Structures are given as structure tokens and as C-alpha cells.
Tab-separated table of N, CA and C and ligand atoms in Angstrom:
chain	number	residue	atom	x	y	z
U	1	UNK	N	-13.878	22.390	-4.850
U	1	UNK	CA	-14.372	21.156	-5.481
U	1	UNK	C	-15.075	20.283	-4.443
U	2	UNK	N	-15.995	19.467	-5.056
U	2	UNK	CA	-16.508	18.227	-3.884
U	2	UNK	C	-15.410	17.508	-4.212
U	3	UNK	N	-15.792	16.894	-2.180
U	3	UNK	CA	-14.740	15.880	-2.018
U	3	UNK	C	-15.359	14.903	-1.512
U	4	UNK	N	-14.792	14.190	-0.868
U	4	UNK	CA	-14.937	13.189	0.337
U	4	UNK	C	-13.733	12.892	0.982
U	5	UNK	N	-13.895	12.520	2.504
U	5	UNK	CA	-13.042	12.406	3.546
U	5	UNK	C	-13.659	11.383	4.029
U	6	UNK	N	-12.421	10.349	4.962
U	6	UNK	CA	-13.076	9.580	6.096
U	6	UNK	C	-12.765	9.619	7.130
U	7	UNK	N	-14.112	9.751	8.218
U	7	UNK	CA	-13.881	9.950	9.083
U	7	UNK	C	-14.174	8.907	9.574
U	8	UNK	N	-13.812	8.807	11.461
U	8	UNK	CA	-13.983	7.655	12.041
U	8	UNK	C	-14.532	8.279	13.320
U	9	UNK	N	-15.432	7.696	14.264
U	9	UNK	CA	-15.861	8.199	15.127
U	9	UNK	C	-15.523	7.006	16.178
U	10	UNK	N	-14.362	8.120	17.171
U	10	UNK	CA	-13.794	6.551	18.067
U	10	UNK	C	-14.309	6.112	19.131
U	11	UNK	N	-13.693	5.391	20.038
U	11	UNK	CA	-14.123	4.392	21.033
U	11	UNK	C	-14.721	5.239	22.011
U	12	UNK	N	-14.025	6.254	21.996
U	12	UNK	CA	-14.388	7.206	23.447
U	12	UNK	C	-15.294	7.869	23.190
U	13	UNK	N	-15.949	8.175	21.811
U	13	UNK	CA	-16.954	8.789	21.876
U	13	UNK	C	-18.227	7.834	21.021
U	14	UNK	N	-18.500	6.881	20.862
U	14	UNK	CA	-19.015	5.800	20.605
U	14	UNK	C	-19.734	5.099	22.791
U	15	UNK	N	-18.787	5.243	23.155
U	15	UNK	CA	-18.917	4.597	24.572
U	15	UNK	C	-19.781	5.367	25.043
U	16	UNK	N	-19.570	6.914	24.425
U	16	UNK	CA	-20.492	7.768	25.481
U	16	UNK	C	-21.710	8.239	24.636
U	17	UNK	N	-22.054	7.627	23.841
U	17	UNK	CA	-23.449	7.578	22.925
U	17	UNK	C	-23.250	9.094	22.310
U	18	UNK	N	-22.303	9.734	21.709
U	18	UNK	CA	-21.910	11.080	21.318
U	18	UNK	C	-22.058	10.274	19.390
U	19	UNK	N	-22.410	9.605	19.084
U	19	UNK	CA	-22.404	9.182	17.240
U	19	UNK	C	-23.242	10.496	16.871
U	20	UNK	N	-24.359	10.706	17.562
U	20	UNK	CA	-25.724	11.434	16.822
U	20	UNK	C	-25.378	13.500	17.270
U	21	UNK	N	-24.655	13.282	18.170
U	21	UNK	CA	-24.064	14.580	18.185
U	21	UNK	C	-22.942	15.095	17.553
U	22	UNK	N	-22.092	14.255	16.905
U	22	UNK	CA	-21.220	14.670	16.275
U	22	UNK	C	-21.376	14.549	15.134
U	23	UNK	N	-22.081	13.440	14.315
U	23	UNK	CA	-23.088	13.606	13.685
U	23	UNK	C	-23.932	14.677	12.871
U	24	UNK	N	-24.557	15.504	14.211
U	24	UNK	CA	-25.011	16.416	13.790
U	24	UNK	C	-23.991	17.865	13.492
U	25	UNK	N	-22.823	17.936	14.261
U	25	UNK	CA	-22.173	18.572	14.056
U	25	UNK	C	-21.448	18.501	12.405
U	26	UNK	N	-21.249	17.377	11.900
U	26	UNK	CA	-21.046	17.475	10.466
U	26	UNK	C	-21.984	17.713	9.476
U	27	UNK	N	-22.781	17.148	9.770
U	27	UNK	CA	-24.317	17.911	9.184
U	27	UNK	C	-24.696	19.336	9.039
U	28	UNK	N	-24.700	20.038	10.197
U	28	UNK	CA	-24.504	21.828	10.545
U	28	UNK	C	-23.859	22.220	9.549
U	29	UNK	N	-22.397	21.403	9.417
U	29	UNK	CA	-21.219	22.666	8.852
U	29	UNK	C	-21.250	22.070	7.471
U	30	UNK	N	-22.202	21.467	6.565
U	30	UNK	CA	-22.702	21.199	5.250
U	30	UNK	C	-21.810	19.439	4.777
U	31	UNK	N	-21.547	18.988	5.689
U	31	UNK	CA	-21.089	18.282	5.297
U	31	UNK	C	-21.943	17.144	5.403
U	32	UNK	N	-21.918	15.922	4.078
U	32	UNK	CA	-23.102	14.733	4.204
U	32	UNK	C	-22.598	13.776	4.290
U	33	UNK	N	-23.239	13.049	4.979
U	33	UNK	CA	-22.693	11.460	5.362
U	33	UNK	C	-23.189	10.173	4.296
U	34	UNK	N	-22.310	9.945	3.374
U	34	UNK	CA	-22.462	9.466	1.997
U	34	UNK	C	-22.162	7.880	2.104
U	35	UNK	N	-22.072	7.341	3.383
U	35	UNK	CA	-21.554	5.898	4.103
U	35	UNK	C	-21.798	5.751	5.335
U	36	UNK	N	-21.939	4.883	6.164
U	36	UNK	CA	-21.461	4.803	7.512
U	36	UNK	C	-21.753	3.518	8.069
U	37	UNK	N	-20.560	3.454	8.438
U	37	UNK	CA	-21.031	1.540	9.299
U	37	UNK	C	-20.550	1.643	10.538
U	38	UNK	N	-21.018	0.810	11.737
U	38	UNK	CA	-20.316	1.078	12.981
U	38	UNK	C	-19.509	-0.926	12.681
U	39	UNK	N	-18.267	-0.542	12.914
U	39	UNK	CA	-17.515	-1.808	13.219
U	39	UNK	C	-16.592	-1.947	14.812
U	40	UNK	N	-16.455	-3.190	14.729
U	40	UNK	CA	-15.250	-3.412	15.995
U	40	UNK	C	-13.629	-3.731	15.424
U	41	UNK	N	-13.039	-2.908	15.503
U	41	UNK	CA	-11.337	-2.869	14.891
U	41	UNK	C	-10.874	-4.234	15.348
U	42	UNK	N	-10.294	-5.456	14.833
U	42	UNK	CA	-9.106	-6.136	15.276
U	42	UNK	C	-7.906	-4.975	15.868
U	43	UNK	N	-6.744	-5.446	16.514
U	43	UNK	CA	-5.777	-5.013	16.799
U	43	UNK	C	-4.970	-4.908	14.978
U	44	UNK	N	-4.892	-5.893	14.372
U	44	UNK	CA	-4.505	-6.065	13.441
U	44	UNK	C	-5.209	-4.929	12.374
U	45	UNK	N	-6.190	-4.920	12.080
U	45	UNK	CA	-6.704	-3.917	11.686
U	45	UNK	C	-6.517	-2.449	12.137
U	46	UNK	N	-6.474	-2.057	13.346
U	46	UNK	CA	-6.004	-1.074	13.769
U	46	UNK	C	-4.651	-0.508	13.324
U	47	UNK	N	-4.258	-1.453	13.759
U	47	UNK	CA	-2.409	-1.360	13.149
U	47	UNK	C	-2.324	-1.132	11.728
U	48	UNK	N	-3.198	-2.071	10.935
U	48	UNK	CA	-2.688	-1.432	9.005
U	48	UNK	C	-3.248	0.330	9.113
U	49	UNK	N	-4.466	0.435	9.761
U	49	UNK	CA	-4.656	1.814	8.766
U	49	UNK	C	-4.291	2.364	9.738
U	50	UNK	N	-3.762	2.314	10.694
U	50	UNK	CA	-2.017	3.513	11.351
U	50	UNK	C	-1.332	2.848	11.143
U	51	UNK	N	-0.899	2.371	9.844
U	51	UNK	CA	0.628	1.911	9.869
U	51	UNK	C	1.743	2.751	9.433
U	52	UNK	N	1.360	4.046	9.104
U	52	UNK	CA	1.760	5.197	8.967
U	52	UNK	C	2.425	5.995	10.268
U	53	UNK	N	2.024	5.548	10.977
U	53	UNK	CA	2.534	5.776	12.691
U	53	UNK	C	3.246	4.785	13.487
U	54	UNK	N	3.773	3.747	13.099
U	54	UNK	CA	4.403	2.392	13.551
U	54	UNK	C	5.415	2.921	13.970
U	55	UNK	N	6.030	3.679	13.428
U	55	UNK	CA	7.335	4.313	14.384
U	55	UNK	C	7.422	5.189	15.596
U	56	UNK	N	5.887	5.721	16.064
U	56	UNK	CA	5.804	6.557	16.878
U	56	UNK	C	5.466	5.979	18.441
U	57	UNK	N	5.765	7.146	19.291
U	57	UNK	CA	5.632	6.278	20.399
U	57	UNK	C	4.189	5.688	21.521
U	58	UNK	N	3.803	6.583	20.098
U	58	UNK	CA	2.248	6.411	20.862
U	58	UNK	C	1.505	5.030	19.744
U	59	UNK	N	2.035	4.405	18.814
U	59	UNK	CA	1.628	3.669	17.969
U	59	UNK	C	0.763	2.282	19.082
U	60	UNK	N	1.373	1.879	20.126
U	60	UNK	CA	0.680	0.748	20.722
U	60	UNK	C	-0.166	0.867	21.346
U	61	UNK	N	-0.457	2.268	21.870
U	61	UNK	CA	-1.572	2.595	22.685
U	61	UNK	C	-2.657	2.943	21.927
U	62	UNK	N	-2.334	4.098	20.637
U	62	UNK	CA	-3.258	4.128	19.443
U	62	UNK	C	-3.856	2.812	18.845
U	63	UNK	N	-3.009	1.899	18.684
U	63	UNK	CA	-3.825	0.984	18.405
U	63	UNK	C	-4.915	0.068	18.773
U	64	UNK	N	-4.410	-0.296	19.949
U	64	UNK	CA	-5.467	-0.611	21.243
U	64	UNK	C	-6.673	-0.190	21.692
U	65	UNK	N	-6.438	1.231	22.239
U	65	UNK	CA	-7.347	1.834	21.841
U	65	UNK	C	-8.512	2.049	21.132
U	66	UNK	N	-7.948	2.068	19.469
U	66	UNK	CA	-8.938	1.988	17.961
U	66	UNK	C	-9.932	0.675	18.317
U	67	UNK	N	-9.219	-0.156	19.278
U	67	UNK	CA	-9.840	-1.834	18.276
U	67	UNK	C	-10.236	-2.527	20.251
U	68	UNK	N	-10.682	-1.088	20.663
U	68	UNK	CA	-11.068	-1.419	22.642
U	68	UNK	C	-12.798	-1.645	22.419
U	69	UNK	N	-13.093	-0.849	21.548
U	69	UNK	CA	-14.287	-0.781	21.202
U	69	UNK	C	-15.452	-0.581	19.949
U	70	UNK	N	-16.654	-0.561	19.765
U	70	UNK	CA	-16.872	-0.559	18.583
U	70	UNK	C	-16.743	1.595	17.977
U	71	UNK	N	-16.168	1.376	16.584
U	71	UNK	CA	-16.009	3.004	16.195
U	71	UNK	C	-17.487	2.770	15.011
U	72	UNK	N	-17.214	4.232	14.532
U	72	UNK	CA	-18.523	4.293	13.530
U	72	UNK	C	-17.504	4.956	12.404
U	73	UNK	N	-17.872	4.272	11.342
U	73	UNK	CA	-16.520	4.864	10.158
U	73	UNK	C	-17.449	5.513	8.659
U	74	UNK	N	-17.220	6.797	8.398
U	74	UNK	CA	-17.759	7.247	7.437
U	74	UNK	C	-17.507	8.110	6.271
U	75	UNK	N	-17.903	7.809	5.833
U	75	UNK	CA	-17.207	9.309	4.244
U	75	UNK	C	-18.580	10.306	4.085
U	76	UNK	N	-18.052	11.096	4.612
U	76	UNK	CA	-18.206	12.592	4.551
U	76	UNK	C	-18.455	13.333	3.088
U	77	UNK	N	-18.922	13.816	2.710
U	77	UNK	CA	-18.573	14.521	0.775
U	77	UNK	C	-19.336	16.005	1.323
U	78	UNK	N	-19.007	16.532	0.574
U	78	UNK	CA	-19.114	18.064	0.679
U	78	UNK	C	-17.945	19.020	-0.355
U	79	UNK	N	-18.195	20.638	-0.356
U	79	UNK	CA	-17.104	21.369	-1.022
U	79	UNK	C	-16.033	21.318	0.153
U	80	UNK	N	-14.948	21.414	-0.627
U	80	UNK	CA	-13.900	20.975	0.638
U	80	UNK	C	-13.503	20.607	1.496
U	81	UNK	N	-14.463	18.990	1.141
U	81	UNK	CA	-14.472	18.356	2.773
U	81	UNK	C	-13.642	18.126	3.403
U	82	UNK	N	-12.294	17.873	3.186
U	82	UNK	CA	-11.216	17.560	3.793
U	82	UNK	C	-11.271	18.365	4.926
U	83	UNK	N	-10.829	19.732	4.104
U	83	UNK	CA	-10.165	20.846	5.398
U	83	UNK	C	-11.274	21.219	6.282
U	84	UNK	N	-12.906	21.098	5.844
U	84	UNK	CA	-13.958	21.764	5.993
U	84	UNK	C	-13.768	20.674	7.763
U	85	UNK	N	-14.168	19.259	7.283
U	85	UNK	CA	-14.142	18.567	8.342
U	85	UNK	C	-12.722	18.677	9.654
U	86	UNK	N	-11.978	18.785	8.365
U	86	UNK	CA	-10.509	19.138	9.680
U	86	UNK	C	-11.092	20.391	10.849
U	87	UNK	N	-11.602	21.415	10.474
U	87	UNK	CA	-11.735	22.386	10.908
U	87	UNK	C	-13.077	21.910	12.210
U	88	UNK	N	-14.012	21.023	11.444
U	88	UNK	CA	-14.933	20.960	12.535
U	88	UNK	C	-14.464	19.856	13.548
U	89	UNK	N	-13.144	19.268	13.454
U	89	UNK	CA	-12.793	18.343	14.689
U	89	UNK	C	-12.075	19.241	15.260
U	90	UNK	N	-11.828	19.945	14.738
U	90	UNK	CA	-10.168	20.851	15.832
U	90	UNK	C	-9.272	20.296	16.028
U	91	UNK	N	-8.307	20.948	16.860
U	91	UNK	CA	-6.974	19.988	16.881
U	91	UNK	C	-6.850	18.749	17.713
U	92	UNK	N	-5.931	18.314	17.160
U	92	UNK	CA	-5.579	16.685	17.142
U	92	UNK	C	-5.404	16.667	18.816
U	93	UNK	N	-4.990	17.612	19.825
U	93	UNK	CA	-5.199	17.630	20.969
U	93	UNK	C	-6.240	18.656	21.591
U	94	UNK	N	-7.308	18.117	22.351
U	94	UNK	CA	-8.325	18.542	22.355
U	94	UNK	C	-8.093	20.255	23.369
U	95	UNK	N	-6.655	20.008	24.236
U	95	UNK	CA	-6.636	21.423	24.582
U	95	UNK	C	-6.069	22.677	23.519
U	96	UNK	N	-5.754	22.010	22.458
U	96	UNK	CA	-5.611	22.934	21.678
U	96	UNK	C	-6.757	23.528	20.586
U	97	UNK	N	-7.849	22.732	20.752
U	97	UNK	CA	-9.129	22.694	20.173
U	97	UNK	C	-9.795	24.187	19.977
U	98	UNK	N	-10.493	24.712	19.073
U	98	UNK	CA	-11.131	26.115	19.349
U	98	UNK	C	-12.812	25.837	19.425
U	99	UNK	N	-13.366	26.719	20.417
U	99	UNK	CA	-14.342	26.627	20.934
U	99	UNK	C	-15.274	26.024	19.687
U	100	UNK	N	-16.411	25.348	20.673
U	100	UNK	CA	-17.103	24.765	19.316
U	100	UNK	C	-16.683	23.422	18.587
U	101	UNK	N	-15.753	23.157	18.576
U	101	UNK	CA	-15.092	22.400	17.553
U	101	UNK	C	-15.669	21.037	18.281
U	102	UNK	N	-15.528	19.620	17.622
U	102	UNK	CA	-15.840	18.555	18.088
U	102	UNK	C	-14.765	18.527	19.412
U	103	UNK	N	-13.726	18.369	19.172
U	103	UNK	CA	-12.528	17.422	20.011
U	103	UNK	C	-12.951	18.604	21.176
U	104	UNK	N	-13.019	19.790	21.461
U	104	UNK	CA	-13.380	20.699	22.455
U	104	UNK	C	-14.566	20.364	22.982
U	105	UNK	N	-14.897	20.257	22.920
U	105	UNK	CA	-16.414	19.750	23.542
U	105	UNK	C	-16.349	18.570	23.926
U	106	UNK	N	-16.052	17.100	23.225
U	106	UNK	CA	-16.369	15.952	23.377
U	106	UNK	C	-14.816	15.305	23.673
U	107	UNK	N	-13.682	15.623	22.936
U	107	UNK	CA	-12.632	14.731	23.461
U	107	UNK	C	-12.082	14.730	24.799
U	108	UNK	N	-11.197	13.591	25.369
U	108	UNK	CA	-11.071	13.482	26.593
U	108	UNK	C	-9.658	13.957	26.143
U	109	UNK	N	-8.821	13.087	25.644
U	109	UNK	CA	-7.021	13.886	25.291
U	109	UNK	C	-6.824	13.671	24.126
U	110	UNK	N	-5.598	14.052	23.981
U	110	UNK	CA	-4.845	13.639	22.691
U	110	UNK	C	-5.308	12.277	22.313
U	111	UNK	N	-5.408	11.294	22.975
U	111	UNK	CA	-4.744	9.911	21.868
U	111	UNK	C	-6.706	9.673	22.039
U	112	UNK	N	-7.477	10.000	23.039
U	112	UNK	CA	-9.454	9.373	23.221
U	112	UNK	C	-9.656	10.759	22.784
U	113	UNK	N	-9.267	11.478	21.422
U	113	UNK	CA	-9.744	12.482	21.502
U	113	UNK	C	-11.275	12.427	19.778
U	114	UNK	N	-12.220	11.101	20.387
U	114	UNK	CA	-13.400	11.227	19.356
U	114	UNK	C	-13.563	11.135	18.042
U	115	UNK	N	-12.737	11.953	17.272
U	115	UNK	CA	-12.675	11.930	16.162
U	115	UNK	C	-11.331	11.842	15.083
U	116	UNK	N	-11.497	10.703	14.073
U	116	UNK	CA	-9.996	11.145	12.723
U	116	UNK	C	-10.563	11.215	11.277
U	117	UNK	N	-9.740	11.798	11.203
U	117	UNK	CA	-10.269	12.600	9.402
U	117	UNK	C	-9.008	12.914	8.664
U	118	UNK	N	-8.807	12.184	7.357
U	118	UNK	CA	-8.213	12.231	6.683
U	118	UNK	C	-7.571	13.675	6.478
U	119	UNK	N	-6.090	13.641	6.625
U	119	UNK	CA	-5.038	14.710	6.432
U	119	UNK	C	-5.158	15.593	4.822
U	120	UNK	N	-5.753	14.496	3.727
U	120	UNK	CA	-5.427	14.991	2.051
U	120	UNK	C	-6.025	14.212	1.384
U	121	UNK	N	-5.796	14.939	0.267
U	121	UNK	CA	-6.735	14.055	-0.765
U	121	UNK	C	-6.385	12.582	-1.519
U	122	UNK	N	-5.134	12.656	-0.943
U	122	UNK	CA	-3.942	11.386	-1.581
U	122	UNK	C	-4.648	9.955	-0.466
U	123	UNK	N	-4.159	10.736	1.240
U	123	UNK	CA	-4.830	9.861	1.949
U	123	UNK	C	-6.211	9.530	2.688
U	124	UNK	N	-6.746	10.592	2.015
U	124	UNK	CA	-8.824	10.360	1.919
U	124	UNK	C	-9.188	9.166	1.387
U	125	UNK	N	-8.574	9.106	-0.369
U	125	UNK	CA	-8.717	7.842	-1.134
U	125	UNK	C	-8.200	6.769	-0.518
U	126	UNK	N	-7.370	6.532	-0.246
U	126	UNK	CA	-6.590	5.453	0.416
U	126	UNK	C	-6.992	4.828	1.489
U	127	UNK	N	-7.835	5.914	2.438
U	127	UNK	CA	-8.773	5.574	3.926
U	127	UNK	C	-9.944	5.279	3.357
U	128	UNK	N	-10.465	6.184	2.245
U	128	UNK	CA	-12.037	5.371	1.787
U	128	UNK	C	-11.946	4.135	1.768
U	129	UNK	N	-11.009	3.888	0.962
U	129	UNK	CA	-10.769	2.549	-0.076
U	129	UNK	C	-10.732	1.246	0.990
U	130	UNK	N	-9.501	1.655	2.243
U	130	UNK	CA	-9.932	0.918	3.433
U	130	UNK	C	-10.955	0.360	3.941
U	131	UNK	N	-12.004	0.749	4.460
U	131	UNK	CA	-13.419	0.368	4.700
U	131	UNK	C	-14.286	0.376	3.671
U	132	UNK	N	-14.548	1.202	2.896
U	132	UNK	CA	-15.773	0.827	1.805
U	132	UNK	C	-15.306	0.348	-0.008
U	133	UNK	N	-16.402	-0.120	-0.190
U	133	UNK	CA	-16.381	-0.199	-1.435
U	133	UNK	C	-17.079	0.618	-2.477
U	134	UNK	N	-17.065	1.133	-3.244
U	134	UNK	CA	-17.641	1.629	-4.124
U	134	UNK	C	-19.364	1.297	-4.055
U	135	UNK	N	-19.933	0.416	-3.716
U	135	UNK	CA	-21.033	0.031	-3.481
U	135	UNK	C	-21.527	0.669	-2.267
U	136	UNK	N	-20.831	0.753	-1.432
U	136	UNK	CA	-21.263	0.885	-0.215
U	136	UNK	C	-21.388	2.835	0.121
U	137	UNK	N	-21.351	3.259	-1.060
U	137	UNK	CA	-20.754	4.804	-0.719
U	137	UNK	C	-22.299	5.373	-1.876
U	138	UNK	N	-22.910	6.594	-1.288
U	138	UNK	CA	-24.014	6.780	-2.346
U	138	UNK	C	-24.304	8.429	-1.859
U	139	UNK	N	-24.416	8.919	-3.223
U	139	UNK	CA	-24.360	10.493	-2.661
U	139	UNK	C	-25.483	10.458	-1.938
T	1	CMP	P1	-5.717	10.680	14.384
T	1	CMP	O1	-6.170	11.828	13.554
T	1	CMP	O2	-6.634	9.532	14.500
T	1	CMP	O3	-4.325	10.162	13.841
T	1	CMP	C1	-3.322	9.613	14.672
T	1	CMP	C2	-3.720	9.660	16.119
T	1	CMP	O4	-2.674	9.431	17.025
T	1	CMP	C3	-4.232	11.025	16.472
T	1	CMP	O5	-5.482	11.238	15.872
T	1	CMP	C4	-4.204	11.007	17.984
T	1	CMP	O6	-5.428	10.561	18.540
T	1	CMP	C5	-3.134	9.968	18.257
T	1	CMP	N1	-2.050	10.597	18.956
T	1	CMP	C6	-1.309	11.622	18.555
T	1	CMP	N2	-0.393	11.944	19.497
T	1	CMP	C7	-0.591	11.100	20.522
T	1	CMP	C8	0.022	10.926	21.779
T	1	CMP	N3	1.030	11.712	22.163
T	1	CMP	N4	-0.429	9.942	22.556
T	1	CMP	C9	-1.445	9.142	22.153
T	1	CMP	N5	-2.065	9.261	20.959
T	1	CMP	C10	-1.639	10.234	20.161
């Protein structure tokens, strides 16, 4: 089925002018960019949409982090964008990454590792809904 996912393109790879290469990397693997705004996170803001991680121990540094610099935040649509996009960031730690993949190439570690993309389809909607509005989203 088409979907949509959101992704976010973070501080660490925003800093290093990597938007238009990773970018293109979602583009390649059929996926279209149906939104996109570049914003600067509050701390506060950072913190609601990981507030799903408040218990973890990396929650204060993740947040900081998110809201150090400006990110670029977008919804993605494509056939199976979820997993399609999961697949083109690689894993959540970039040495576990497979060749090719965004976070392999461009992330620095685990926590500056470039790119996040919605886990499901429960919390795709829920992350769209976060940043855009219905207006702001156009196939
Ligand atoms: P993301 O997909 O944005 O969702 C939660 C983020 O927490 C994850 O990507 C990682 O960047 C970050 N994260 C996970 N584990 C760690 C860790 N051990 N230290 C710092 N950040 C982490």
C-alpha cells in the first residue's frame, strides 16, 4: 500500500550540508518528498516528540542534540514507505549500518547518527501530525 513516513534530517547532518544527498538518496529508492520544512527544535519540543524515550538514558543528550541545531523534517509517501525508508537509513547505530545505507555513509554514532523515521504506521500518523498539517502535505 502507499504510505507516508516522517522523517527528520538531523543536526549532524544538516551542519554538514548532507540535506541534498540524502535527499537524493530517498528519491533513488522511489520514495517522494510530499512536505519539507527545515526548523530549529526548542529543547521543549525536542522532548514531546521523544517523549517516548523519557525513561532512557540517553533521553537528555537526544534531546539536546535534536534542538543544537536547525533539522529538515519531512513526509516521505511511497509503496511501503515505512519499512522502504527504514531500510534506506540502516541501523539506528551507524556501525551496524549495511553498505550504502544513509547512517553508513553519513552518520557519525548512534545518538548524531543523520537520520529518524518513523518505526509504524500507528507512529508515522502521530509524527506527521506533529509537524504538519494537512495543508502543508501535497502528493
Ligand atoms: P531515532 O530513530 O531518532 O530515535 C531515537 C534516537 O535515540 C535514535 O534514533 C538514536 O539516535 C538515539 N539513541 C539511541 N540509542 C542511543 C544511545 N545509546 N545514545 C545516544 N542516543 C541514542
Amino acid at each position: 500500500a502507499i504510505e507516508r513516513t516522517l522523517s527528520i534530517i538531523k543536526p549532524d547532518a544538516t551542519r554538514r550540508n548532507l540535506t541534498g544527498k540524502i535527499n537524493a538518496k530517498f528519491e533513488d529508492a522511489g520514495l517522494r518528498i510530499v512536505a519539507q520544512k527545515r526548523i530549529h527544535l526548542s529543547l521543549a519540543q525536542a522532548g514531546k516528540f521523544y517523549e517516548v524515550h523519557k525513561d532512557r538514558p540517553f533521553y537528555g543528550e537526544l534531546c539536546e542534540f535534536m534542538a543544537s541545531e536547525p533539522v529538515v523534517v519531512q513526509v516521505l509517501e511511497g509503496e511501503g514507505a515505512i519499512a522502504k525508508n527504514r531500510e534506506v537509513m540502516g541501523a539506528t547505530n551507524p556501525a551496524n549500518a549495511d553498505e550504502g545505507t544513509i547512517r553508513k555513509e553519513f552518520a557519525l554514532s548512534v545518538g548524531e547518527n543523520s537520520v529518524h523515521g518513523s518505526d509504524a504506521p500507528e507512529t508515522a500518523a502521530q509524527e506527521i501530525a506533529f509537524f504538519f498539517s494537512g495543508l502543508e502535505i501535497t502528493g
